Each structure stands twice: as C-alpha cells, then as structure tokens.
GROMACS .gro file of C-alpha atoms in nm:
model
  140
    1UNK     CA    1 -24.466  10.646  -7.515
    2UNK     CA    2 -24.494  11.034  -7.469
    3UNK     CA    3 -24.876  11.193  -7.389
    4UNK     CA    4 -24.956  11.437  -7.674
    5UNK     CA    5 -24.962  11.787  -7.539
    6UNK     CA    6 -25.293  11.958  -7.627
    7UNK     CA    7 -25.504  12.293  -7.534
    8UNK     CA    8 -25.847  12.354  -7.458
    9UNK     CA    9 -26.062  12.618  -7.391
   10UNK     CA   10 -26.262  12.602  -7.052
   11UNK     CA   11 -26.370  12.953  -7.054
   12UNK     CA   12 -26.694  12.921  -6.902
   13UNK     CA   13 -26.728  12.535  -6.916
   14UNK     CA   14 -26.800  12.319  -6.630
   15UNK     CA   15 -26.518  12.153  -6.469
   16UNK     CA   16 -26.535  11.934  -6.138
   17UNK     CA   17 -26.288  11.893  -5.856
   18UNK     CA   18 -26.346  11.619  -5.612
   19UNK     CA   19 -26.155  11.680  -5.291
   20UNK     CA   20 -26.098  11.947  -5.073
   21UNK     CA   21 -25.777  11.963  -4.934
   22UNK     CA   22 -25.439  12.145  -5.029
   23UNK     CA   23 -25.385  11.910  -5.349
   24UNK     CA   24 -25.733  12.018  -5.462
   25UNK     CA   25 -25.689  12.358  -5.424
   26UNK     CA   26 -25.380  12.364  -5.609
   27UNK     CA   27 -25.548  12.249  -5.917
   28UNK     CA   28 -25.811  12.479  -5.876
   29UNK     CA   29 -25.523  12.762  -5.882
   30UNK     CA   30 -25.411  12.648  -6.170
   31UNK     CA   31 -25.742  12.576  -6.358
   32UNK     CA   32 -25.851  12.931  -6.251
   33UNK     CA   33 -25.680  13.185  -6.470
   34UNK     CA   34 -25.846  12.965  -6.800
   35UNK     CA   35 -26.172  13.087  -6.652
   36UNK     CA   36 -26.389  12.730  -6.610
   37UNK     CA   37 -26.679  12.713  -6.399
   38UNK     CA   38 -26.548  12.507  -6.126
   39UNK     CA   39 -26.725  12.294  -5.905
   40UNK     CA   40 -26.583  12.132  -5.597
   41UNK     CA   41 -26.759  11.860  -5.393
   42UNK     CA   42 -26.583  11.742  -5.074
   43UNK     CA   43 -26.727  11.697  -4.734
   44UNK     CA   44 -26.450  11.955  -4.601
   45UNK     CA   45 -26.237  12.255  -4.784
   46UNK     CA   46 -25.875  12.378  -4.714
   47UNK     CA   47 -25.823  12.731  -4.806
   48UNK     CA   48 -25.812  12.806  -5.171
   49UNK     CA   49 -26.124  12.747  -5.345
   50UNK     CA   50 -26.238  13.150  -5.385
   51UNK     CA   51 -26.465  13.143  -5.693
   52UNK     CA   52 -26.514  12.786  -5.703
   53UNK     CA   53 -26.880  12.637  -5.647
   54UNK     CA   54 -26.860  12.473  -5.341
   55UNK     CA   55 -27.054  12.142  -5.242
   56UNK     CA   56 -26.991  12.051  -4.887
   57UNK     CA   57 -27.093  11.660  -4.926
   58UNK     CA   58 -26.921  11.358  -5.053
   59UNK     CA   59 -26.895  11.306  -5.442
   60UNK     CA   60 -27.211  11.080  -5.544
   61UNK     CA   61 -27.190  10.887  -5.933
   62UNK     CA   62 -27.350  11.113  -6.155
   63UNK     CA   63 -27.176  11.433  -6.014
   64UNK     CA   64 -26.930  11.425  -6.328
   65UNK     CA   65 -27.240  11.418  -6.607
   66UNK     CA   66 -27.217  11.692  -6.813
   67UNK     CA   67 -26.850  11.815  -6.717
   68UNK     CA   68 -26.608  11.895  -6.976
   69UNK     CA   69 -26.319  11.750  -6.719
   70UNK     CA   70 -26.280  11.642  -6.397
   71UNK     CA   71 -25.984  11.600  -6.118
   72UNK     CA   72 -25.984  11.359  -5.863
   73UNK     CA   73 -25.772  11.488  -5.564
   74UNK     CA   74 -25.956  11.302  -5.269
   75UNK     CA   75 -25.637  11.135  -5.105
   76UNK     CA   76 -25.829  10.800  -5.103
   77UNK     CA   77 -25.721  10.571  -5.366
   78UNK     CA   78 -26.088  10.411  -5.381
   79UNK     CA   79 -26.293  10.724  -5.428
   80UNK     CA   80 -26.051  10.838  -5.667
   81UNK     CA   81 -26.062  10.516  -5.881
   82UNK     CA   82 -26.446  10.519  -5.853
   83UNK     CA   83 -26.443  10.889  -6.008
   84UNK     CA   84 -26.223  10.761  -6.308
   85UNK     CA   85 -26.390  10.491  -6.408
   86UNK     CA   86 -26.683  10.662  -6.386
   87UNK     CA   87 -26.510  10.963  -6.628
   88UNK     CA   88 -26.385  10.699  -6.854
   89UNK     CA   89 -26.748  10.532  -6.878
   90UNK     CA   90 -26.865  10.861  -7.033
   91UNK     CA   91 -26.554  10.994  -7.204
   92UNK     CA   92 -26.502  11.314  -6.988
   93UNK     CA   93 -26.126  11.384  -6.941
   94UNK     CA   94 -26.014  11.296  -6.600
   95UNK     CA   95 -25.709  11.357  -6.392
   96UNK     CA   96 -25.642  11.188  -6.070
   97UNK     CA   97 -25.370  11.332  -5.864
   98UNK     CA   98 -25.056  11.091  -5.811
   99UNK     CA   99 -25.197  10.800  -6.013
  100UNK     CA  100 -25.078  10.847  -6.354
  101UNK     CA  101 -25.238  10.483  -6.451
  102UNK     CA  102 -25.622  10.636  -6.382
  103UNK     CA  103 -25.570  10.946  -6.583
  104UNK     CA  104 -25.676  11.038  -6.931
  105UNK     CA  105 -25.488  11.328  -6.920
  106UNK     CA  106 -25.229  11.498  -6.747
  107UNK     CA  107 -25.198  11.815  -6.561
  108UNK     CA  108 -24.872  12.005  -6.728
  109UNK     CA  109 -24.618  12.214  -6.518
  110UNK     CA  110 -24.735  12.554  -6.650
  111UNK     CA  111 -24.627  12.886  -6.693
  112UNK     CA  112 -24.900  13.186  -6.809
  113UNK     CA  113 -24.835  13.521  -6.912
  114UNK     CA  114 -25.122  13.700  -7.054
  115UNK     CA  115 -25.238  13.482  -7.351
  116UNK     CA  116 -24.905  13.311  -7.347
  117UNK     CA  117 -24.933  12.957  -7.210
  118UNK     CA  118 -24.659  12.675  -7.187
  119UNK     CA  119 -24.776  12.323  -7.081
  120UNK     CA  120 -24.423  12.126  -6.960
  121UNK     CA  121 -24.474  11.743  -6.911
  122UNK     CA  122 -24.232  11.445  -6.895
  123UNK     CA  123 -24.518  11.219  -6.874
  124UNK     CA  124 -24.505  11.180  -6.509
  125UNK     CA  125 -24.145  11.038  -6.557
  126UNK     CA  126 -23.940  11.365  -6.357
  127UNK     CA  127 -24.163  11.584  -6.194
  128UNK     CA  128 -23.892  11.805  -6.102
  129UNK     CA  129 -23.711  11.795  -6.430
  130UNK     CA  130 -24.072  11.973  -6.571
  131UNK     CA  131 -24.033  12.245  -6.281
  132UNK     CA  132 -23.703  12.296  -6.358
  133UNK     CA  133 -23.811  12.380  -6.710
  134UNK     CA  134 -24.095  12.603  -6.592
  135UNK     CA  135 -23.831  12.804  -6.414
  136UNK     CA  136 -23.602  12.836  -6.686
  137UNK     CA  137 -23.918  12.956  -6.947
  138UNK     CA  138 -24.038  13.207  -6.636
  139UNK     CA  139 -23.688  13.331  -6.605
  140UNK     CA  140 -23.675  13.253  -6.214
   0.00000   0.00000   0.00000
C-alpha cells in the first residue's frame, strides 16, 4: 500500500539527527531549507553539518524528547532500532535510513525551488525511479 504524502512546517521546530556520517549530513542538507532547529548527536562528524547544533557524544535514550521528528542514520542497525523504538513510543515521527520497516515516515526525493516543494516517493520500491522523476521535474 502506498504511503500518504504529507507536508509539515518545520520552521524553527526541534529536529534530531542521530549519526554524524555522510548519509546523516545529506539528510541535514535536505532538511536545512525548511528551517528546522537541527541537533545532531554523534561521537564524530563528517563535513556537511553547517548550521546544526552538534553534540559530540553517543545517543542517550531521551535525546528524542520534544523533537518534531528524528532521523536515525548511525550505520549501527541496533542503535537505529533503539532510536526508532524510543520515537515510536512517544509518537515522534522517525526515519531510519535504509530500513523502511523501522520508519514512521519516508524521506521523499525532493525538488525545492523557493516556495515550491515537490516530494516524490515510491515507498522505497524504486529509489532510481524517484530520482528519474525528480530530474524530469527539475528539468535536469
């Protein structure tokens, strides 16, 4: 069954990324134009987290409290599952990178120009098709 597309106002809202690698940085880059107050928690950080509050330490249960949404992108499936479970227990939307079963929302393929935002999703079935559609819409 397809996932329902929904647009959310994130301007100034607290959002959390757990993980400091390149994949987490790409998620931060996609979120940044929408104005969330991004906090990233990780023992180490790759480049690409400009404008984010960085907490150089491991994730602790409770770090998700009060967040509008959370992304788990640690590369450690056990830790990602723990973050997902903690968020789901509080009804906090959570995306676990590369693990659709642990997600309560999916990251769409995005085209964003000014106030126009187009989100494209195949429900994880074909990311390549979503990128192709994005390129068609963006005129690339």
